[in-house]
mmCIF file of C-alpha atoms and ligand atoms in Angstrom:
data_model
loop_
_atom_site.group_PDB
_atom_site.id
_atom_site.type_symbol
_atom_site.label_atom_id
_atom_site.label_comp_id
_atom_site.label_asym_id
_atom_site.label_seq_id
_atom_site.Cartn_x
_atom_site.Cartn_y
_atom_site.Cartn_z
ATOM 1 C CA MET A 855 -18.327 128.827 167.864
ATOM 2 C CA ASN A 856 -20.421 129.522 164.471
ATOM 3 C CA TYR A 857 -24.036 130.686 164.772
ATOM 4 C CA LYS A 858 -26.629 130.886 162.484
ATOM 5 C CA PHE A 859 -28.041 134.300 162.109
ATOM 6 C CA SER A 860 -31.703 135.309 160.988
ATOM 7 C CA PHE A 861 -33.823 138.174 161.600
ATOM 8 C CA ARG A 862 -38.022 139.313 161.238
ATOM 9 C CA PRO A 863 -38.713 142.822 161.556
ATOM 10 C CA ILE A 864 -42.431 143.598 163.832
ATOM 11 C CA ASN A 865 -44.195 146.059 164.380
ATOM 12 C CA HIS A 866 -47.173 146.383 166.934
ATOM 13 C CA LYS A 867 -49.341 149.236 167.845
ATOM 14 C CA PHE A 868 -50.366 150.043 171.145
ATOM 15 C CA THR A 869 -53.862 148.565 172.253
ATOM 16 C CA ARG A 870 -53.595 152.686 173.558
ATOM 17 C CA PRO A 871 -50.884 155.452 172.434
ATOM 18 C CA LEU A 872 -47.921 156.306 175.462
ATOM 19 C CA VAL A 873 -48.083 159.918 175.586
ATOM 20 C CA THR A 874 -45.071 161.623 176.870
ATOM 21 C CA ASN A 875 -43.605 165.404 177.001
ATOM 22 C CA HIS A 876 -41.618 164.034 174.404
ATOM 23 C CA GLY A 877 -44.601 163.600 172.428
ATOM 24 C CA ILE A 878 -47.480 160.767 171.482
ATOM 25 C CA TRP A 879 -46.434 156.617 170.796
ATOM 26 C CA GLU A 880 -48.442 154.231 167.840
ATOM 27 C CA ILE A 881 -46.331 151.959 166.695
ATOM 28 C CA ARG A 882 -44.119 149.749 168.058
ATOM 29 C CA GLU A 883 -41.229 148.597 165.502
ATOM 30 C CA SER A 884 -38.809 146.061 166.759
ATOM 31 C CA ILE A 885 -36.711 143.266 165.495
ATOM 32 C CA ILE A 886 -36.077 139.936 166.206
ATOM 33 C CA ILE A 887 -33.186 137.654 166.614
ATOM 34 C CA ARG A 888 -32.578 134.289 165.466
ATOM 35 C CA LEU A 889 -29.369 132.238 166.515
ATOM 36 C CA ILE A 890 -28.977 128.789 165.714
ATOM 37 C CA ASP A 891 -26.071 126.847 166.929
ATOM 38 C CA VAL A 892 -23.690 123.792 165.846
ATOM 39 C CA THR A 893 -26.323 121.856 168.304
ATOM 40 C CA ASP A 894 -29.051 122.836 166.760
ATOM 41 C CA LYS A 895 -30.471 124.733 169.770
ATOM 42 C CA VAL A 896 -32.292 127.716 169.405
ATOM 43 C CA SER A 897 -32.364 131.327 170.919
ATOM 44 C CA TRP A 898 -34.134 135.106 170.182
ATOM 45 C CA GLY A 899 -32.823 138.217 171.130
ATOM 46 C CA GLU A 900 -34.695 141.986 170.287
ATOM 47 C CA ILE A 901 -34.183 145.120 169.409
ATOM 48 C CA SER A 902 -36.186 147.604 170.229
ATOM 49 C CA PRO A 903 -34.509 150.582 169.884
ATOM 50 C CA ILE A 904 -35.958 154.148 170.939
ATOM 51 C CA SER A 905 -34.340 156.759 168.956
ATOM 52 C CA TRP A 906 -36.051 160.281 170.889
ATOM 53 C CA PHE A 907 -34.939 158.353 174.297
ATOM 54 C CA GLY A 908 -30.614 158.267 172.326
ATOM 55 C CA SER A 909 -30.483 154.695 170.949
ATOM 56 C CA GLU A 910 -30.172 154.056 167.234
ATOM 57 C CA THR A 911 -33.357 153.622 165.265
ATOM 58 C CA VAL A 912 -34.828 151.350 163.653
ATOM 59 C CA GLU A 913 -33.582 151.469 160.358
ATOM 60 C CA GLU A 914 -30.039 151.556 161.436
ATOM 61 C CA ALA A 915 -30.941 148.287 163.485
ATOM 62 C CA LEU A 916 -32.134 146.936 160.208
ATOM 63 C CA ASP A 917 -28.950 148.113 158.180
ATOM 64 C CA PHE A 918 -27.208 146.195 160.834
ATOM 65 C CA CYS A 919 -28.937 143.101 159.809
ATOM 66 C CA HIS A 920 -28.656 143.206 156.659
ATOM 67 C CA GLN A 921 -24.854 143.654 156.139
ATOM 68 C CA LEU A 922 -24.168 140.595 158.898
ATOM 69 C CA PRO A 923 -23.419 137.562 157.588
ATOM 70 C CA LYS A 924 -26.101 134.310 157.309
ATOM 71 C CA GLU A 925 -23.232 132.726 159.752
ATOM 72 C CA ILE A 926 -21.590 135.066 162.965
ATOM 73 C CA THR A 927 -19.454 134.328 165.081
ATOM 74 C CA SER A 928 -19.265 135.624 169.385
ATOM 75 C CA GLU A 929 -16.122 138.035 168.249
ATOM 76 C CA ILE A 930 -19.286 140.023 165.387
ATOM 77 C CA ILE A 931 -21.268 140.261 168.009
ATOM 78 C CA LEU A 932 -19.238 141.090 171.134
ATOM 79 C CA ALA A 933 -17.565 144.001 168.612
ATOM 80 C CA ILE A 934 -20.684 145.542 168.160
ATOM 81 C CA PRO A 935 -20.659 149.036 167.972
ATOM 82 C CA ASP A 936 -21.528 151.076 171.086
ATOM 83 C CA ASN A 937 -23.928 153.357 169.015
ATOM 84 C CA LEU A 938 -26.294 150.443 168.057
ATOM 85 C CA PRO A 939 -26.617 150.085 171.968
ATOM 86 C CA ALA A 940 -30.166 148.121 171.206
ATOM 87 C CA CYS A 941 -28.534 145.580 169.050
ATOM 88 C CA GLN A 942 -25.831 145.321 171.659
ATOM 89 C CA PHE A 943 -28.377 143.915 174.128
ATOM 90 C CA ALA A 944 -30.792 141.915 171.506
ATOM 91 C CA PHE A 945 -27.437 140.004 170.022
ATOM 92 C CA GLU A 946 -25.132 139.511 173.266
ATOM 93 C CA SER A 947 -29.012 137.824 175.219
ATOM 94 C CA ALA A 948 -29.369 136.027 172.841
ATOM 95 C CA LEU A 949 -25.319 134.574 172.338
ATOM 96 C CA SER A 950 -25.891 134.502 176.374
ATOM 97 C CA LYS A 951 -28.601 132.079 176.167
ATOM 98 C CA LEU A 952 -26.809 129.323 174.602
ATOM 99 C CA GLY A 953 -23.992 129.101 176.684
ATOM 100 C CA GLU A 954 -23.369 126.880 178.844
ATOM 101 C CA LYS A 955 -22.627 129.414 181.723
ATOM 102 C CA SER A 956 -26.362 129.846 181.093
ATOM 103 C CA GLU A 957 -28.933 130.567 184.316
ATOM 104 C CA PHE A 958 -31.579 131.699 185.234
ATOM 105 C CA ILE A 959 -32.316 133.578 187.594
ATOM 106 C CA ASN A 960 -35.572 133.946 189.580
ATOM 107 C CA SER A 961 -37.397 136.891 188.798
ATOM 108 C CA GLN A 962 -40.514 135.892 190.525
ATOM 109 C CA ASN A 963 -40.315 137.922 193.269
ATOM 110 C CA ILE A 964 -39.530 140.918 190.970
ATOM 111 C CA THR A 965 -42.426 143.970 192.330
ATOM 112 C CA TYR A 966 -43.947 146.083 189.094
ATOM 113 C CA SER A 967 -44.807 149.519 189.287
ATOM 114 C CA GLY A 968 -48.027 150.084 187.551
ATOM 115 C CA LEU A 969 -47.840 153.354 183.977
ATOM 116 C CA LEU A 970 -50.393 154.842 184.194
ATOM 117 C CA ALA A 971 -51.736 156.845 181.224
ATOM 118 C CA ALA A 972 -51.706 160.618 181.332
ATOM 119 C CA GLY A 973 -53.738 162.991 182.514
ATOM 120 C CA GLU A 974 -56.561 162.208 183.535
ATOM 121 C CA ALA A 975 -57.857 158.852 182.620
ATOM 122 C CA ALA A 976 -55.293 158.003 185.445
ATOM 123 C CA LEU A 977 -57.722 158.722 188.040
ATOM 124 C CA TYR A 978 -60.237 156.151 186.592
ATOM 125 C CA GLN A 979 -56.994 153.944 185.810
ATOM 126 C CA TRP A 980 -55.860 153.570 188.379
ATOM 127 C CA GLN A 981 -58.171 151.609 190.838
ATOM 128 C CA SER A 982 -58.606 148.352 188.023
ATOM 129 C CA LEU A 983 -54.353 148.679 188.287
ATOM 130 C CA TRP A 984 -54.530 148.582 192.003
ATOM 131 C CA GLU A 985 -56.657 144.997 191.506
ATOM 132 C CA GLN A 986 -54.657 143.367 189.716
ATOM 133 C CA GLY A 987 -51.846 144.094 193.030
ATOM 134 C CA TYR A 988 -49.931 147.391 191.624
ATOM 135 C CA LYS A 989 -49.409 148.938 194.969
ATOM 136 C CA THR A 990 -46.766 151.202 192.710
ATOM 137 C CA PHE A 991 -47.387 153.419 190.119
ATOM 138 C CA LYS A 992 -45.321 155.717 187.836
ATOM 139 C CA TRP A 993 -47.498 158.989 186.153
ATOM 140 C CA LYS A 994 -46.638 161.253 183.631
ATOM 141 C CA ILE A 995 -46.571 164.830 183.460
ATOM 142 C CA ALA A 996 -44.964 167.669 181.979
ATOM 143 C CA VAL A 997 -47.729 166.842 178.792
ATOM 144 C CA ASP A 998 -50.420 169.465 179.640
ATOM 145 C CA ASN A 999 -49.874 172.855 181.916
ATOM 146 C CA ILE A 1000 -48.368 172.943 185.220
ATOM 147 C CA ALA A 1001 -51.691 174.267 186.940
ATOM 148 C CA LYS A 1002 -54.377 171.248 185.266
ATOM 149 C CA GLU A 1003 -51.320 168.851 185.668
ATOM 150 C CA LEU A 1004 -51.348 170.074 189.636
ATOM 151 C CA GLU A 1005 -54.501 169.951 190.147
ATOM 152 C CA ILE A 1006 -55.367 166.465 188.172
ATOM 153 C CA PHE A 1007 -52.884 165.588 191.050
ATOM 154 C CA ASN A 1008 -53.398 166.356 194.083
ATOM 155 C CA LEU A 1009 -56.614 163.974 192.903
ATOM 156 C CA LEU A 1010 -54.591 161.341 192.657
ATOM 157 C CA ILE A 1011 -53.084 161.898 195.783
ATOM 158 C CA GLN A 1012 -56.248 161.967 198.080
ATOM 159 C CA ASN A 1013 -57.612 159.187 195.838
ATOM 160 C CA LEU A 1014 -54.736 156.999 195.457
ATOM 161 C CA PRO A 1015 -54.224 154.450 199.365
ATOM 162 C CA ASP A 1016 -51.981 155.506 201.935
ATOM 163 C CA SER A 1017 -49.980 152.109 201.142
ATOM 164 C CA ALA A 1018 -49.832 153.061 197.895
ATOM 165 C CA LYS A 1019 -46.809 154.644 196.265
ATOM 166 C CA LEU A 1020 -46.326 157.063 193.569
ATOM 167 C CA ARG A 1021 -43.741 158.402 190.733
ATOM 168 C CA LEU A 1022 -43.696 160.970 188.822
ATOM 169 C CA ASP A 1023 -42.100 161.245 185.288
ATOM 170 C CA ALA A 1024 -41.618 164.906 183.684
ATOM 171 C CA ASN A 1025 -39.015 163.251 180.346
ATOM 172 C CA GLY A 1026 -37.427 165.686 180.723
ATOM 173 C CA GLY A 1027 -40.789 168.294 179.719
ATOM 174 C CA LEU A 1028 -39.534 170.237 183.299
ATOM 175 C CA ASN A 1029 -38.796 174.910 182.888
ATOM 176 C CA TYR A 1030 -36.685 174.841 186.680
ATOM 177 C CA LYS A 1031 -39.118 176.985 187.781
ATOM 178 C CA SER A 1032 -41.482 174.516 187.130
ATOM 179 C CA ALA A 1033 -39.389 171.672 188.404
ATOM 180 C CA LYS A 1034 -38.389 173.516 192.083
ATOM 181 C CA LEU A 1035 -42.713 173.645 192.515
ATOM 182 C CA TRP A 1036 -42.815 169.668 191.366
ATOM 183 C CA LEU A 1037 -40.197 168.719 193.640
ATOM 184 C CA GLN A 1038 -41.910 170.913 197.106
ATOM 185 C CA THR A 1039 -45.609 169.688 196.138
ATOM 186 C CA CYS A 1040 -44.182 166.549 196.688
ATOM 187 C CA ASP A 1041 -42.472 167.368 199.678
ATOM 188 C CA ASN A 1042 -45.021 168.646 201.362
ATOM 189 C CA LEU A 1043 -46.543 164.705 200.494
ATOM 190 C CA GLN A 1044 -43.820 162.331 201.649
ATOM 191 C CA PRO A 1045 -44.248 159.433 201.624
ATOM 192 C CA LYS A 1046 -46.326 159.096 198.980
ATOM 193 C CA ILE A 1047 -43.903 160.384 196.127
ATOM 194 C CA GLU A 1048 -40.855 158.215 195.301
ATOM 195 C CA PHE A 1049 -38.871 160.018 192.976
ATOM 196 C CA ILE A 1050 -39.808 162.413 190.207
ATOM 197 C CA GLU A 1051 -37.921 160.906 186.853
ATOM 198 C CA GLN A 1052 -35.941 163.196 185.187
ATOM 199 C CA PRO A 1053 -37.795 166.449 185.732
ATOM 200 C CA LEU A 1054 -35.437 168.357 183.068
ATOM 201 C CA ALA A 1055 -33.769 168.329 179.530
ATOM 202 C CA VAL A 1056 -30.653 166.067 179.715
ATOM 203 C CA ASN A 1057 -28.326 168.930 179.035
ATOM 204 C CA GLN A 1058 -29.245 170.356 182.317
ATOM 205 C CA PHE A 1059 -27.772 167.686 184.500
ATOM 206 C CA ALA A 1060 -25.644 170.951 186.586
ATOM 207 C CA GLU A 1061 -29.484 171.593 187.631
ATOM 208 C CA VAL A 1062 -30.125 168.279 188.308
ATOM 209 C CA LEU A 1063 -27.916 167.339 190.763
ATOM 210 C CA GLU A 1064 -28.067 170.519 192.761
ATOM 211 C CA LEU A 1065 -31.953 170.097 193.073
ATOM 212 C CA SER A 1066 -30.698 166.743 194.436
ATOM 213 C CA ASN A 1067 -29.231 168.604 196.554
ATOM 214 C CA SER A 1068 -31.740 170.744 198.002
ATOM 215 C CA TYR A 1069 -35.278 168.805 197.832
ATOM 216 C CA SER A 1070 -36.348 165.637 199.925
ATOM 217 C CA THR A 1071 -38.603 163.988 196.825
ATOM 218 C CA ALA A 1072 -35.706 161.436 195.278
ATOM 219 C CA ILE A 1073 -34.887 162.435 191.210
ATOM 220 C CA ALA A 1074 -34.490 159.262 189.002
ATOM 221 C CA LEU A 1075 -31.926 159.907 185.560
ATOM 222 C CA ASP A 1076 -33.826 158.453 182.592
ATOM 223 C CA GLU A 1077 -33.149 159.886 179.013
ATOM 224 C CA SER A 1078 -29.940 161.165 181.137
ATOM 225 C CA VAL A 1079 -28.265 157.618 181.114
ATOM 226 C CA ALA A 1080 -30.568 155.541 179.272
ATOM 227 C CA THR A 1081 -26.851 154.127 177.588
ATOM 228 C CA LEU A 1082 -24.587 152.982 179.723
ATOM 229 C CA GLN A 1083 -21.484 155.408 178.460
ATOM 230 C CA GLN A 1084 -24.150 158.171 179.869
ATOM 231 C CA LEU A 1085 -24.403 155.747 182.836
ATOM 232 C CA GLU A 1086 -20.343 155.225 183.646
ATOM 233 C CA HIS A 1087 -20.145 159.675 182.690
ATOM 234 C CA TYR A 1088 -22.905 160.363 184.896
ATOM 235 C CA TYR A 1089 -21.709 158.648 187.960
ATOM 236 C CA GLN A 1090 -18.296 160.280 187.241
ATOM 237 C CA GLN A 1091 -19.681 163.307 187.584
ATOM 238 C CA GLY A 1092 -21.503 163.402 190.666
ATOM 239 C CA TRP A 1093 -24.653 161.808 190.020
ATOM 240 C CA ARG A 1094 -25.525 159.098 193.252
ATOM 241 C CA GLY A 1095 -29.138 159.646 192.908
ATOM 242 C CA ILE A 1096 -31.365 156.607 191.139
ATOM 243 C CA PHE A 1097 -30.572 155.371 187.828
ATOM 244 C CA VAL A 1098 -33.551 154.668 185.659
ATOM 245 C CA ILE A 1099 -32.285 151.189 183.361
ATOM 246 C CA LYS A 1100 -33.715 150.681 179.882
ATOM 247 C CA PRO A 1101 -31.505 147.512 179.280
ATOM 248 C CA GLY A 1102 -33.845 146.976 176.512
ATOM 249 C CA ILE A 1103 -31.690 150.386 174.811
ATOM 250 C CA ALA A 1104 -28.895 150.684 177.460
ATOM 251 C CA GLY A 1105 -26.373 148.607 175.425
ATOM 252 C CA SER A 1106 -24.562 145.338 175.754
ATOM 253 C CA PRO A 1107 -26.386 143.384 179.325
ATOM 254 C CA SER A 1108 -22.569 141.671 180.355
ATOM 255 C CA ARG A 1109 -20.673 145.713 180.793
ATOM 256 C CA LEU A 1110 -23.847 146.820 182.438
ATOM 257 C CA ARG A 1111 -24.065 143.895 184.571
ATOM 258 C CA LYS A 1112 -20.092 144.667 185.395
ATOM 259 C CA PHE A 1113 -20.392 147.977 186.181
ATOM 260 C CA CYS A 1114 -23.676 147.883 188.374
ATOM 261 C CA GLN A 1115 -22.167 144.992 189.985
ATOM 262 C CA GLN A 1116 -19.031 147.447 191.095
ATOM 263 C CA HIS A 1117 -20.861 150.352 191.977
ATOM 264 C CA ASN A 1118 -23.839 149.423 193.666
ATOM 265 C CA ILE A 1119 -25.833 152.183 192.310
ATOM 266 C CA ASP A 1120 -29.592 152.928 192.910
ATOM 267 C CA THR A 1121 -31.306 150.979 190.083
ATOM 268 C CA VAL A 1122 -34.912 151.116 188.536
ATOM 269 C CA PHE A 1123 -35.589 148.641 185.863
ATOM 270 C CA SER A 1124 -37.659 149.677 183.406
ATOM 271 C CA SER A 1125 -39.454 149.041 180.382
ATOM 272 C CA VAL A 1126 -39.104 149.721 177.017
ATOM 273 C CA PHE A 1127 -42.037 148.159 175.398
ATOM 274 C CA GLU A 1128 -40.435 145.090 173.845
ATOM 275 C CA SER A 1129 -41.642 142.003 173.345
ATOM 276 C CA LEU A 1130 -42.065 139.384 175.971
ATOM 277 C CA ILE A 1131 -37.895 138.169 173.761
ATOM 278 C CA GLY A 1132 -36.632 141.464 175.262
ATOM 279 C CA ARG A 1133 -38.839 141.938 178.164
ATOM 280 C CA GLN A 1134 -36.805 138.168 179.486
ATOM 281 C CA ALA A 1135 -33.974 139.094 178.903
ATOM 282 C CA ALA A 1136 -33.373 142.498 180.897
ATOM 283 C CA LEU A 1137 -36.108 141.193 183.514
ATOM 284 C CA GLN A 1138 -33.553 138.793 184.468
ATOM 285 C CA LEU A 1139 -31.105 141.492 184.561
ATOM 286 C CA ALA A 1140 -33.685 143.588 186.980
ATOM 287 C CA ALA A 1141 -34.128 140.577 189.258
ATOM 288 C CA GLU A 1142 -29.704 140.050 189.275
ATOM 289 C CA LEU A 1143 -29.228 143.640 189.838
ATOM 290 C CA SER A 1144 -32.093 145.089 191.357
ATOM 291 C CA ILE A 1145 -30.301 145.619 195.024
ATOM 292 C CA ASN A 1146 -32.908 148.035 196.992
ATOM 293 C CA ASN A 1147 -36.102 145.861 196.005
ATOM 294 C CA ARG A 1148 -37.373 148.775 193.726
ATOM 295 C CA ALA A 1149 -39.824 147.812 191.884
ATOM 296 C CA VAL A 1150 -39.501 147.546 188.219
ATOM 297 C CA GLY A 1151 -41.399 149.533 185.268
ATOM 298 C CA PHE A 1152 -42.334 146.829 183.533
ATOM 299 C CA GLY A 1153 -45.900 147.305 184.176
ATOM 300 C CA ILE A 1154 -47.151 148.410 181.234
ATOM 301 C CA ASN A 1155 -49.226 145.253 179.519
ATOM 302 C CA HIS A 1156 -52.800 147.079 179.393
ATOM 303 C CA PHE A 1157 -50.800 148.788 177.225
ATOM 304 C CA PHE A 1158 -50.583 145.858 174.759
ATOM 305 C CA THR A 1159 -52.256 142.258 173.487
ATOM 306 C CA GLN A 1160 -50.499 139.750 174.466
ATOM 307 C CA PRO A 1161 -49.079 137.441 171.254
ATOM 308 C CA ASP A 1162 -49.994 134.208 171.245
ATOM 309 C CA SER A 1163 -47.996 131.363 172.074
ATOM 310 C CA THR A 1164 -46.867 130.387 169.044
ATOM 311 C CA PHE A 1165 -44.952 133.826 168.870
ATOM 312 C CA PRO A 1166 -42.038 134.368 168.141
ATOM 313 C CA GLN A 1167 -41.758 130.657 166.201
ATOM 314 C CA SER A 1168 -44.126 131.281 163.940
ATOM 315 C CA LEU A 1169 -42.137 134.750 162.799
ATOM 316 C CA TRP A 1170 -39.885 132.466 160.686
ATOM 317 C CA LYS A 1171 -43.099 130.105 159.517
ATOM 318 C CA ASN A 1172 -42.856 130.248 155.458
ATOM 319 C CA LEU A 1173 -46.812 132.211 154.688
HETATM 320 O O1 OSB B 1659 -40.863 153.042 183.440
HETATM 321 C C1 OSB B 1659 -42.325 152.808 183.558
HETATM 322 O O2 OSB B 1659 -42.231 152.279 184.272
HETATM 323 C C2 OSB B 1659 -42.666 152.088 182.267
HETATM 324 C C3 OSB B 1659 -41.455 152.738 180.933
HETATM 325 C C4 OSB B 1659 -41.494 153.449 180.148
HETATM 326 O O3 OSB B 1659 -42.189 154.871 181.444
HETATM 327 C C5 OSB B 1659 -41.018 154.458 179.490
HETATM 328 C C6 OSB B 1659 -41.033 153.143 178.354
HETATM 329 C C7 OSB B 1659 -40.868 153.796 176.884
HETATM 330 C C8 OSB B 1659 -39.815 155.221 177.020
HETATM 331 C C9 OSB B 1659 -40.293 155.791 177.890
HETATM 332 C C10 OSB B 1659 -40.546 155.241 179.321
HETATM 333 C C11 OSB B 1659 -39.577 157.134 179.924
HETATM 334 O O4 OSB B 1659 -39.787 156.073 181.352
HETATM 335 O O5 OSB B 1659 -39.382 157.377 180.347
HETATM 336 MG MG1 MG B 1660 -38.728 157.988 182.292
#
């Protein structure tokens, strides 16, 4: 089958920048793609790379789109190389929505983790998220010095209701010693801490594995398993802790589905700050593949202004 293909770059300034150990992120650049089949049915996909996380860059994704013909086939889509994982996700998601077998999975029962701002701001922010119904929160660490962060952390823990859960995300920014200190601190506070995400850098897998055997606080890999190839690699290397999956940059959704179903891994699905198009496709996968009912990391709407109801159709209007 042939599909008419077109695309539009978009960018979006966050209402508050995302502060992580990797730096400050202020503008989300993405590409919306459109496929139209022979019956004139229209489908959208979203390419939202995060190159500092291990996906292609937006420029590489744009180059890929530019070199494609105006009419493409499913063979072309299924042959998108593994070094363009965000493109694989966008094209395959758009394609599957056009398929006869396309089935809609109810994602209404999913629970969400609310992303807190880094630093002290979290102390003033969690309450409004709690009032919106969030029971799980994620707070970025390894952004400031550890003494300051432990101080804020203790206040946060004291303030959060007993039924709340907290995740800590170091974005690979701790060293071995500070990771031990965080894990020990969390062990003393169980069961309020759900897990620590990516405590050490991607190249320190042996150390992370050792830490996961030494503390009762769970550890989640994120940057280490950004793409499906990495996910497979660290599963083979013996990781049986939590895997954070960001479908938007993980690669082919059909191969991701197959891997998760085959291995019953403990997953947490997470956003790449995509717009509605990518979000919907990612949440469908999360609803289908979350076997443990962990809250998904899509509680990020407070970083965004919502697109108007004509999105994405309005992108294709001639100005
Ligand atoms: O997972 C979440 O709760 C929110 C999403 C998130 O934290 C994130 C979003 C974009 C890029 C990196 C990360 C991250 O988990 O480090
Ligand atoms: Mg993370």
